[in-house]
Coordinates of C-alpha atoms in Angstrom, one line a residue:
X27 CA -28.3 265.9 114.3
X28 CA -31.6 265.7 116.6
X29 CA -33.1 262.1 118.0
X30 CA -32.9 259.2 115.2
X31 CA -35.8 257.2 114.5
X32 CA -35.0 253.1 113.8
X33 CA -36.0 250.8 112.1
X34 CA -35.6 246.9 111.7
X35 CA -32.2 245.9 112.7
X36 CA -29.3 243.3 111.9
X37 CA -27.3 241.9 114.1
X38 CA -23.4 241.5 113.9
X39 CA -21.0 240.0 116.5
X40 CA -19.4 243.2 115.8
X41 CA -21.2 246.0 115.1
X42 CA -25.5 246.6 115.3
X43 CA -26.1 247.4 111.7
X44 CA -29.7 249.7 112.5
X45 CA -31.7 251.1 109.7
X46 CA -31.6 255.0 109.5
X47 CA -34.6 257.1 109.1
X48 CA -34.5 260.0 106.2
X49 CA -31.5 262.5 107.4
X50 CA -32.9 265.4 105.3
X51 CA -35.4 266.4 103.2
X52 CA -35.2 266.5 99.3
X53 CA -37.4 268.3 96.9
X54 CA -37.3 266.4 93.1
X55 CA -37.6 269.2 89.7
X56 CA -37.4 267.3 86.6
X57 CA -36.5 270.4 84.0
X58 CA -37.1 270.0 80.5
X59 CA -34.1 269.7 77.7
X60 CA -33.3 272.1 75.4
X61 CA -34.2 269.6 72.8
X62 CA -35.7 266.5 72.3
X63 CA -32.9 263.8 71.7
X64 CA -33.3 260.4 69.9
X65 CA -35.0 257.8 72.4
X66 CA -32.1 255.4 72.5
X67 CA -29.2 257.6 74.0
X68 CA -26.0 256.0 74.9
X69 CA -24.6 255.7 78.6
X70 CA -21.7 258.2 77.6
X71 CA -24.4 260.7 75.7
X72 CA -26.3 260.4 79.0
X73 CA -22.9 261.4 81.2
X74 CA -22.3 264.2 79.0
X75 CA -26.0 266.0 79.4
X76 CA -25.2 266.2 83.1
X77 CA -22.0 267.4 82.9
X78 CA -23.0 269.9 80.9
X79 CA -25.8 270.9 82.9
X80 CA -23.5 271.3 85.9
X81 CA -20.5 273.0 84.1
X82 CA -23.5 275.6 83.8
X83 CA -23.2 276.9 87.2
X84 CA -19.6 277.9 86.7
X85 CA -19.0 281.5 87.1
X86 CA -15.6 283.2 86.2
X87 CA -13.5 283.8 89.3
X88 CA -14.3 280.3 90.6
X89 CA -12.3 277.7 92.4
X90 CA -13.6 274.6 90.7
X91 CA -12.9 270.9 92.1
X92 CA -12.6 268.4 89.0
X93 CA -13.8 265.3 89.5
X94 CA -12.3 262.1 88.2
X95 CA -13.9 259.5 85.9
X96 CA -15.9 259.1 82.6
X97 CA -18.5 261.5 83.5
X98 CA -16.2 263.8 85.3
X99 CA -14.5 264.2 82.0
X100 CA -16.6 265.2 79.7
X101 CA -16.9 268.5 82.5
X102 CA -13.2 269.1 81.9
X103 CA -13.8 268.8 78.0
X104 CA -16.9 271.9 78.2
X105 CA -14.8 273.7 81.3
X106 CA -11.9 273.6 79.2
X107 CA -13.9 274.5 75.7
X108 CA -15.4 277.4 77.7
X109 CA -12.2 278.7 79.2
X110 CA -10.5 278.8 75.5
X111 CA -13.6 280.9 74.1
X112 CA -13.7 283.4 77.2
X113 CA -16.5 282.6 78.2
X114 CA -15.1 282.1 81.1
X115 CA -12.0 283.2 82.9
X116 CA -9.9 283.5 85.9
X117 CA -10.9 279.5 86.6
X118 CA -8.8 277.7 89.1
X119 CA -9.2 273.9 88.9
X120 CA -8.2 271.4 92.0
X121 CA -7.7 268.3 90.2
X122 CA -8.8 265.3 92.3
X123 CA -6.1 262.7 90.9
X124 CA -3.2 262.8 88.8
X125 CA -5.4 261.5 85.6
X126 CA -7.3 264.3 86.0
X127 CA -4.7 266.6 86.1
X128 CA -3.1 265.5 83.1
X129 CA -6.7 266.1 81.3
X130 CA -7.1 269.4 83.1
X131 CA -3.9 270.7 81.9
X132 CA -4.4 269.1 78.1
X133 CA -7.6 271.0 77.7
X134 CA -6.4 274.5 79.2
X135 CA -8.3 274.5 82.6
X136 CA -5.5 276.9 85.3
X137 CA -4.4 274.5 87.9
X138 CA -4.0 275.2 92.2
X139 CA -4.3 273.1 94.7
X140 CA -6.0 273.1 98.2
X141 CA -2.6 274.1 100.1
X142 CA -3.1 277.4 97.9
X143 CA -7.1 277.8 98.0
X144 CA -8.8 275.8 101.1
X145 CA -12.0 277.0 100.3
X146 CA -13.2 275.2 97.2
X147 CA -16.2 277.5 95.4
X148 CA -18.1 274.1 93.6
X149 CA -17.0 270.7 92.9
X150 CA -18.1 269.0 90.1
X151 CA -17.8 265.5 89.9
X152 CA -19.6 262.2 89.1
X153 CA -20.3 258.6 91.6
X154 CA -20.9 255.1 91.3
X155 CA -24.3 255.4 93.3
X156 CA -26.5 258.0 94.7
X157 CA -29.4 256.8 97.3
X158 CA -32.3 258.7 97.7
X159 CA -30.7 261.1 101.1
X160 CA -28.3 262.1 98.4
X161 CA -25.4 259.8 99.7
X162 CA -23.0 258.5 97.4
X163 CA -21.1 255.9 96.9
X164 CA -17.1 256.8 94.9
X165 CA -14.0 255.5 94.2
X166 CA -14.1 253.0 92.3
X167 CA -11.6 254.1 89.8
X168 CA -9.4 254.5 93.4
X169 CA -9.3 258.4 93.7
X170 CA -11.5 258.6 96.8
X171 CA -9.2 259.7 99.5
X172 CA -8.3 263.1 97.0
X173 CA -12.1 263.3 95.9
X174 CA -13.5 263.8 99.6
X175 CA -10.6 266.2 100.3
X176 CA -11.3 268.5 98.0
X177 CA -15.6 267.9 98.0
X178 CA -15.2 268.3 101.6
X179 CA -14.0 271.8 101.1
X180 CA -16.2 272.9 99.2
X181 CA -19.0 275.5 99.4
X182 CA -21.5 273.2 96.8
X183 CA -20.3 269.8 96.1
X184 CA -22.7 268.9 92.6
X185 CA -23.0 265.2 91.7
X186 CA -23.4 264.3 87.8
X187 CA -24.9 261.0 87.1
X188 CA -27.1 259.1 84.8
X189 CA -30.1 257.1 85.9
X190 CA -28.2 253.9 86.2
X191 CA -26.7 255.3 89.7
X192 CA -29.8 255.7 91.8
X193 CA -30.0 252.9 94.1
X194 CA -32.3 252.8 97.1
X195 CA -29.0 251.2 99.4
X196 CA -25.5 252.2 99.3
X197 CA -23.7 249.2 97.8
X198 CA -27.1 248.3 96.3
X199 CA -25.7 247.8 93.1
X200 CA -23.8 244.8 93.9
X201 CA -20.2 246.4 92.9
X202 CA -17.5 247.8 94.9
X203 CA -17.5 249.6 98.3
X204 CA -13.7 250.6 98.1
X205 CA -11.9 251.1 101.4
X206 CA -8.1 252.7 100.7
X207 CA -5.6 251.2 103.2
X208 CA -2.2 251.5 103.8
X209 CA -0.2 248.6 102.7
X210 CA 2.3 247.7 105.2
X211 CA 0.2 244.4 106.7
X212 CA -2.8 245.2 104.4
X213 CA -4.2 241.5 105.0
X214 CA -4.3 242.4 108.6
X215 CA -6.4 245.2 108.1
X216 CA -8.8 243.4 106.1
X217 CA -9.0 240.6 108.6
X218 CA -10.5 243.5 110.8
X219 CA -12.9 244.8 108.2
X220 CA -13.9 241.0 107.9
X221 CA -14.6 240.7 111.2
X222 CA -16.6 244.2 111.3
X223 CA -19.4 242.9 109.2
X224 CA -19.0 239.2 110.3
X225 CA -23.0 237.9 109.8
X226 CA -23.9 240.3 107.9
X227 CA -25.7 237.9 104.7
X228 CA -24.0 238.7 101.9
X229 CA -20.8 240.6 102.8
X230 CA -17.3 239.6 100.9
X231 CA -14.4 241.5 100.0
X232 CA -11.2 241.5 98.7
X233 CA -8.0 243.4 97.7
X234 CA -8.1 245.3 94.3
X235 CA -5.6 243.9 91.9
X236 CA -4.5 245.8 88.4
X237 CA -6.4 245.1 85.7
X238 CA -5.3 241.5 83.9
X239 CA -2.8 240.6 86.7
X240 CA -4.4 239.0 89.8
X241 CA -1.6 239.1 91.8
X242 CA -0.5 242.9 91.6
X243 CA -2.4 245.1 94.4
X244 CA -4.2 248.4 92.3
X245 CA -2.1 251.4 93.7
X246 CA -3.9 254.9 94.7
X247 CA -2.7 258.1 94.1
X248 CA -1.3 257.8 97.4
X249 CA 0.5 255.0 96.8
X250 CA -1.9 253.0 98.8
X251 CA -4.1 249.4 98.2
X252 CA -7.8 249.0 97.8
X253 CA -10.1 246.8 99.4
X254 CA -13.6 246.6 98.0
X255 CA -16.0 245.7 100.0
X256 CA -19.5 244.0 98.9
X257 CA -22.8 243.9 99.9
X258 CA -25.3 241.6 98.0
X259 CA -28.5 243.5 99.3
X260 CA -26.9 247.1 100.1
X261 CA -25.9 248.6 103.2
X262 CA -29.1 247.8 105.9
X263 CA -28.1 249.8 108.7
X264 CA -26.9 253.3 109.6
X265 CA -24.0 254.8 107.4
X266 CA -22.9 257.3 110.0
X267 CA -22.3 254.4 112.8
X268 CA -20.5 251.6 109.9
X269 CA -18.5 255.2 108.7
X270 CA -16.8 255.5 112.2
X271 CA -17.0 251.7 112.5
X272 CA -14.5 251.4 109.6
X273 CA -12.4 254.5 110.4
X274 CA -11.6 253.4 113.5
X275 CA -9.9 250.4 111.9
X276 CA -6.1 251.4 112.1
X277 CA -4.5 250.8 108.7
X278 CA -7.5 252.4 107.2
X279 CA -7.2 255.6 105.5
X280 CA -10.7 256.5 104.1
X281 CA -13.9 255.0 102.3
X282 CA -15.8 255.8 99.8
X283 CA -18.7 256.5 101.4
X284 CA -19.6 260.1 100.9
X285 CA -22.2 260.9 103.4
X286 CA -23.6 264.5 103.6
X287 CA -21.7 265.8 101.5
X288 CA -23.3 266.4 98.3
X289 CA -25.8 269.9 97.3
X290 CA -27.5 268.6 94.6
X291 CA -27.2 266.0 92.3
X292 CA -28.1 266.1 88.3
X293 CA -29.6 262.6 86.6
X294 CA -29.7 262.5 83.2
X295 CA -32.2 260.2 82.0
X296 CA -32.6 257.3 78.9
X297 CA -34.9 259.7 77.1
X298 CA -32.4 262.9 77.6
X299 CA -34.3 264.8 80.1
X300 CA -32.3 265.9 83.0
X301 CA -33.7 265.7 86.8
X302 CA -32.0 267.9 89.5
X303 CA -32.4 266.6 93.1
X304 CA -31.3 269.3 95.5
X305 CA -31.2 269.8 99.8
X306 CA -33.9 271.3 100.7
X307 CA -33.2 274.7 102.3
X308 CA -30.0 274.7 100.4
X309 CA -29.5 278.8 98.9
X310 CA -27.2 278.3 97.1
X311 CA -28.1 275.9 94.1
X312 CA -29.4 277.6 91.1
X313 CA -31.4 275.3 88.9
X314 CA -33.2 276.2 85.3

C-alpha cells in the first residue's frame, strides 16, 4: 500500500498504537432530494431516504448482499416492493443473518447463498460508524462475522447511514467495538484482548449478555459470544496493525472493523438531503 506517513503515537506494553495518515482519497457530492421534507425528520425517516437511495442502483439480474439492521431493512422492504411490481426481476439476495432471512423471504426477495454465487454483484447494508477514509465500524446487533463474508465478496459494498454515524475515530462514538469469539474459554481470550490495549486511556470491555439477563452470554449466528470492546476517545492508532493485532488472538473469530471495504457510502441528513461519499477512482458507482 506505498510508504505510510505517522503521526503522534501511543504507547502500549503491547502493541504501538501509531496514527495513520489518509489511506485514499474521497471526493464529497451532496445531491439534492426529490422534495423538500419537513425540517424535523425522524432517525428512522432519515434511515429510509438512504436505503432508498441505494436500492436505486439495483439492476435486475443482480446478486444482492442484504444487510442486517434497522436501516438495512427498510432496503429489503423497497427491494422486496420492487421485486412484487417487476420492476425488478431475477434478484438473488445473500442474507447476512438468519433475521434477515426471515424478512427477506416475508417480503418476496429470491434467496442463494455464497456456496452458490461467490461473486456478490452489490451489497447493501448499513453501520454503527463511518470515519472519514470510509471505514466502518458493524456488528453491533452481532451479525459481523456473516456481514464481512458476504461485503467481502462483493464487486461494490454501499453503506447506508444517517448523519449520526460519521465519526472522525472508529469507536469514536463511545459504543461497542464487538469482537466475535469462540466460547470454549472465552474469559481467556478476553484476558488477551485486555492485555492487547493494556494503557491505552480509556479502553474497557466486556462480554455481551442478552438483553435483561446479565448473566446469559448474547449468542451469534454462529453460535459464538461477543466481546465489545470500548474506546472513550476512539481508535488513536493504525486500524490495519490493531486488525492483525486482534486476529492473531486465538479464540478470536472476527471484528467488526471493516476496513477498505466499503465503495461508497450514502448519509442522509436531519433536513432530508442525501450526501454520497464515494472512492475516488472508483468506476463503478453511479450517483444522481
Amino acid at each position: 500500500m506505498g510508504s505510510k506517513m505517522r503521526g503522534p503515537i501511543i504507547r502500549s506494553p503491547s502493541l504501538d498504537l501509531v496514527v495513520p495518515s489518509p489511506l485514499c482519497r474521497l471526493v464529497e457530492m451532496p445531491l439534492t432530494a426529490s422534495a423538500a421534507p419537513a425540517p424535523e425528520l425522524s432517525q428512522d425517516e432519515l434511515k429510509r431516504i438512504a436505503a432508498y437511495r441505494a436500492v436505486d442502483l439495483v439492476e435486475s439480474g443482480m446478486v444482492i448482499g442484504l444487510g442486517t439492521g434497522s436501516t438495512a431493512v427498510h432496503a429489503l422492504d423497497r427491494l422486496g416492493d420492487l421485486i412484487r411490481r417487476g420492476i425488478l426481476r431475477d434478484i438473488v439476495g445473500i442474507p447476512t443473518s438468519k433475521k434477515t432471512e426471515v424478512h427477506a423471504r416475508a417480503v418476496g426477495i429470491p434467496l442463494s447463498d455464497l456456496d452458490s454465487h461467490p461473486v456478490v454483484d452489490l451489497s447493501i447494508d448499513g453501520a454503527d460508524e463511518v470515519d472519514r477514509h470510509l471505514n466502518l465500524v458493524k456488528g453491533r446487533g452481532g451479525s459481523l462475522l456473516r456481514e464481512k463474508m458476504i461485503e467481502g465478496a462483493s464487486k461494490r459494498f454501499v453503506v447506508i447511514v444517517d448523519e449520526t454515524k460519521m465519526v472522525n475515530l472508529l469507536g469514536g462514538s463511545g459504543l461497542a467495538v464487538p469482537v466475535e469469539v469462540i466460547p470454549f474459554c472465552w474469559g481467556f481470550t478476553m484476558g488477551k484482548l485486555r492485555r492487547l490495549f493494556d494503557g491505552v486511556p480509556g479502553f474497557d470491555l466486556r462480554l455481551r449478555t442478552t438483553s435483561g439477563d446479565e448473566m446469559t452470554p448474547s449468542v451469534t449466528d454462529n453460535l459464538n459470544y461477543v466481546i465489545d470492546l470500548f474506546f472513550e476517545k476512539g481508535i488513536t492508532g493504525n486500524l490495519d496493525e490493531i486488525s492483525d493485532a486482534i486476529l492473531k488472538i486465538v479464540g478470536v473469530v472476527e471484528h467488526g472493523m471493516f476496513l477498505g471495504m466499503t465503495t461508497s457510502v450514502i448519509v442522509a441528513r436531519k433536513d432530508g438531503s442525501v450526501t454520497v461519499i464515494n472512492r475516488m477512482g472508483d468506476r463503478s458507482i453511479v450517483t444522481g
